[in-house]
Amino acid sequence: MSRGRFITFEGGEGTGKSTQVRLLTSYLTQSGMDVVQTREPGGSPSAEDIRPLLVTGAADRWSPMAETLLFNAARVEHWRQVIDPALARGAHVVCDRFSDSTMAYQAYAGGIDPKVIAELHRLALDDVEPDLTIVLDIAVEDGLRRAAMRRDSETRFERKGREFHERLRQGFLDIARRAPKRCLVVDAGLPIERVHSAVLDGLKSRLGLA
Ligand code: TMP
């Protein structure tokens, strides 16, 4: 049995990631594949316990390093309990955010040294990386407008201010530029169906799936 493929979606606030994760998961499932849909922070029972500590409450609730360690703690649990076992049994995993989010939010936008983020990832997960990462890109004001329409309490990062979100967007684009084989940037300002087709094209050309 060959290992499944690990596909992640990344991007700033309001890029429509969750919708695209859902659409891709149903497409692959309907094509008869074994697919696990999951998300970060969270995705396993203990990591879901950590999630509200990170995504709710005051923007300055955590120091940048404590926040980074909590994202990594949640990721170790998620990887060991859910993602790795699924890939090992041959299922494909579609994940809403993974370690590129830590690099973009905590380093590019949050100011932690990128080398520290990379080293923490290595200590926590060795050389684990997705087979394909879809980076959904949208103008900051459009993304924040869309995110504000959601009615939930998970607004801690949305409230971080315009400059943070500009650094974040450029961070994701830079990550994609540095890893062009793994990452595919898709214009998230397009209608949902067109974004979905671009994602499927990417899966076909990069992984031979879809
Ligand atoms: P979500 O809104 O996509 O569910 O993600 C939750 C929030 O957590 C989002 O504002 C981005 C943030 N985040 C980080 O800052 N670093 C990380 O490593 C991850 C996974 C998420």
PDB file of C-alpha atoms in Angstrom, residues 69-171:
ATOM      1  CA  LEU A  69       5.382  26.881  20.926  1.00  0.00           C
ATOM      2  CA  LEU A  70       1.651  26.303  21.366  1.00  0.00           C
ATOM      3  CA  PHE A  71       1.132  26.036  17.581  1.00  0.00           C
ATOM      4  CA  ASN A  72       3.989  23.526  17.465  1.00  0.00           C
ATOM      5  CA  ALA A  73       2.622  21.564  20.431  1.00  0.00           C
ATOM      6  CA  ALA A  74      -0.771  21.279  18.719  1.00  0.00           C
ATOM      7  CA  ARG A  75       0.931  20.270  15.447  1.00  0.00           C
ATOM      8  CA  VAL A  76       2.941  17.433  17.011  1.00  0.00           C
ATOM      9  CA  GLU A  77      -0.264  15.957  18.448  1.00  0.00           C
ATOM     10  CA  HIS A  78      -2.153  16.394  15.168  1.00  0.00           C
ATOM     11  CA  TRP A  79       0.646  14.860  13.092  1.00  0.00           C
ATOM     12  CA  ARG A  80       1.141  11.850  15.365  1.00  0.00           C
ATOM     13  CA  GLN A  81      -2.498  11.101  16.083  1.00  0.00           C
ATOM     14  CA  VAL A  82      -4.211  11.909  12.788  1.00  0.00           C
ATOM     15  CA  ILE A  83      -2.142  12.916   9.753  1.00  0.00           C
ATOM     16  CA  ASP A  84       0.697  10.401   9.818  1.00  0.00           C
ATOM     17  CA  PRO A  85      -1.532   7.351  10.535  1.00  0.00           C
ATOM     18  CA  ALA A  86      -3.917   8.385   7.735  1.00  0.00           C
ATOM     19  CA  LEU A  87      -1.095   8.812   5.198  1.00  0.00           C
ATOM     20  CA  ALA A  88       0.414   5.508   6.329  1.00  0.00           C
ATOM     21  CA  ARG A  89      -2.804   3.619   5.568  1.00  0.00           C
ATOM     22  CA  GLY A  90      -2.867   5.171   2.080  1.00  0.00           C
ATOM     23  CA  ALA A  91      -5.468   7.907   2.656  1.00  0.00           C
ATOM     24  CA  HIS A  92      -4.930  11.385   1.235  1.00  0.00           C
ATOM     25  CA  VAL A  93      -5.019  14.171   3.816  1.00  0.00           C
ATOM     26  CA  VAL A  94      -6.440  17.622   3.011  1.00  0.00           C
ATOM     27  CA  CYS A  95      -5.456  20.032   5.755  1.00  0.00           C
ATOM     28  CA  ASP A  96      -6.617  23.608   6.389  1.00  0.00           C
ATOM     29  CA  ARG A  97      -3.269  25.242   7.381  1.00  0.00           C
ATOM     30  CA  PHE A  98      -0.011  23.606   8.482  1.00  0.00           C
ATOM     31  CA  SER A  99       3.531  24.750   9.232  1.00  0.00           C
ATOM     32  CA  ASP A 100       3.658  27.463   6.536  1.00  0.00           C
ATOM     33  CA  SER A 101       1.099  29.312   8.679  1.00  0.00           C
ATOM     34  CA  THR A 102       3.574  29.377  11.569  1.00  0.00           C
ATOM     35  CA  MET A 103       6.279  30.732   9.258  1.00  0.00           C
ATOM     36  CA  ALA A 104       3.939  33.382   7.801  1.00  0.00           C
ATOM     37  CA  TYR A 105       2.033  34.454  10.950  1.00  0.00           C
ATOM     38  CA  GLN A 106       4.679  34.073  13.660  1.00  0.00           C
ATOM     39  CA  ALA A 107       7.830  34.917  11.606  1.00  0.00           C
ATOM     40  CA  TYR A 108       7.040  37.119   8.577  1.00  0.00           C
ATOM     41  CA  ALA A 109       4.152  38.947  10.256  1.00  0.00           C
ATOM     42  CA  GLY A 110       4.877  38.353  13.953  1.00  0.00           C
ATOM     43  CA  GLY A 111       8.611  39.067  14.033  1.00  0.00           C
ATOM     44  CA  ILE A 112      10.097  35.770  15.279  1.00  0.00           C
ATOM     45  CA  ASP A 113      13.321  34.865  13.471  1.00  0.00           C
ATOM     46  CA  PRO A 114      12.426  32.533  10.551  1.00  0.00           C
ATOM     47  CA  LYS A 115      15.453  30.361  11.404  1.00  0.00           C
ATOM     48  CA  VAL A 116      13.980  29.764  14.863  1.00  0.00           C
ATOM     49  CA  ILE A 117      10.644  28.723  13.329  1.00  0.00           C
ATOM     50  CA  ALA A 118      12.414  26.353  10.927  1.00  0.00           C
ATOM     51  CA  GLU A 119      14.478  24.863  13.767  1.00  0.00           C
ATOM     52  CA  LEU A 120      11.426  24.363  16.001  1.00  0.00           C
ATOM     53  CA  HIS A 121       9.688  22.591  13.125  1.00  0.00           C
ATOM     54  CA  ARG A 122      12.702  20.321  12.698  1.00  0.00           C
ATOM     55  CA  LEU A 123      12.799  19.511  16.414  1.00  0.00           C
ATOM     56  CA  ALA A 124       9.056  18.865  16.558  1.00  0.00           C
ATOM     57  CA  LEU A 125       8.495  17.040  13.257  1.00  0.00           C
ATOM     58  CA  ASP A 126      11.839  16.417  11.594  1.00  0.00           C
ATOM     59  CA  ASP A 127      11.600  16.996   7.817  1.00  0.00           C
ATOM     60  CA  VAL A 128       7.833  16.544   7.459  1.00  0.00           C
ATOM     61  CA  GLU A 129       6.345  18.678   4.692  1.00  0.00           C
ATOM     62  CA  PRO A 130       3.241  18.602   2.508  1.00  0.00           C
ATOM     63  CA  ASP A 131       3.352  17.090  -1.007  1.00  0.00           C
ATOM     64  CA  LEU A 132       1.374  20.054  -2.309  1.00  0.00           C
ATOM     65  CA  THR A 133       0.486  23.397  -0.752  1.00  0.00           C
ATOM     66  CA  ILE A 134      -2.179  25.620  -2.274  1.00  0.00           C
ATOM     67  CA  VAL A 135      -1.577  29.233  -1.263  1.00  0.00           C
ATOM     68  CA  LEU A 136      -4.787  31.229  -1.623  1.00  0.00           C
ATOM     69  CA  ASP A 137      -3.940  34.867  -2.247  1.00  0.00           C
ATOM     70  CA  ILE A 138      -6.253  37.856  -1.942  1.00  0.00           C
ATOM     71  CA  ALA A 139      -5.875  41.622  -1.381  1.00  0.00           C
ATOM     72  CA  VAL A 140      -5.717  42.296   2.368  1.00  0.00           C
ATOM     73  CA  GLU A 141      -8.796  44.529   2.539  1.00  0.00           C
ATOM     74  CA  ASP A 142     -10.930  42.060   0.569  1.00  0.00           C
ATOM     75  CA  GLY A 143      -9.833  39.205   2.829  1.00  0.00           C
ATOM     76  CA  LEU A 144     -10.467  41.107   6.051  1.00  0.00           C
ATOM     77  CA  ARG A 145     -13.896  42.204   4.763  1.00  0.00           C
ATOM     78  CA  ARG A 146     -14.818  38.585   4.042  1.00  0.00           C
ATOM     79  CA  ALA A 147     -13.456  37.392   7.385  1.00  0.00           C
ATOM     80  CA  ALA A 148     -15.501  40.035   9.235  1.00  0.00           C
ATOM     81  CA  MET A 149     -18.703  38.556   7.754  1.00  0.00           C
ATOM     82  CA  ARG A 150     -18.144  35.302   9.638  1.00  0.00           C
ATOM     83  CA  ARG A 151     -19.958  35.241  12.941  1.00  0.00           C
ATOM     84  CA  ASP A 152     -17.631  33.499  15.307  1.00  0.00           C
ATOM     85  CA  SER A 153     -15.347  34.373  18.198  1.00  0.00           C
ATOM     86  CA  GLU A 154     -12.161  33.181  16.480  1.00  0.00           C
ATOM     87  CA  THR A 155     -11.012  36.692  15.683  1.00  0.00           C
ATOM     88  CA  ARG A 156      -7.743  36.987  17.590  1.00  0.00           C
ATOM     89  CA  PHE A 157      -5.546  37.250  14.484  1.00  0.00           C
ATOM     90  CA  GLU A 158      -8.086  39.188  12.408  1.00  0.00           C
ATOM     91  CA  ARG A 159      -7.737  42.008  14.940  1.00  0.00           C
ATOM     92  CA  LYS A 160      -3.984  42.389  14.541  1.00  0.00           C
ATOM     93  CA  GLY A 161      -4.001  45.423  12.281  1.00  0.00           C
ATOM     94  CA  ARG A 162      -3.482  46.181   8.645  1.00  0.00           C
ATOM     95  CA  GLU A 163       0.350  46.108   8.576  1.00  0.00           C
ATOM     96  CA  PHE A 164       0.437  42.673  10.160  1.00  0.00           C
ATOM     97  CA  HIS A 165      -1.848  41.390   7.395  1.00  0.00           C
ATOM     98  CA  GLU A 166       0.240  42.979   4.626  1.00  0.00           C
ATOM     99  CA  ARG A 167       3.386  41.316   5.999  1.00  0.00           C
ATOM    100  CA  LEU A 168       1.426  38.086   6.243  1.00  0.00           C
ATOM    101  CA  ARG A 169       0.334  38.190   2.598  1.00  0.00           C
ATOM    102  CA  GLN A 170       3.878  38.940   1.400  1.00  0.00           C
ATOM    103  CA  GLY A 171       5.135  36.176   3.714  1.00  0.00           C
TER     104      GLY A 171
END
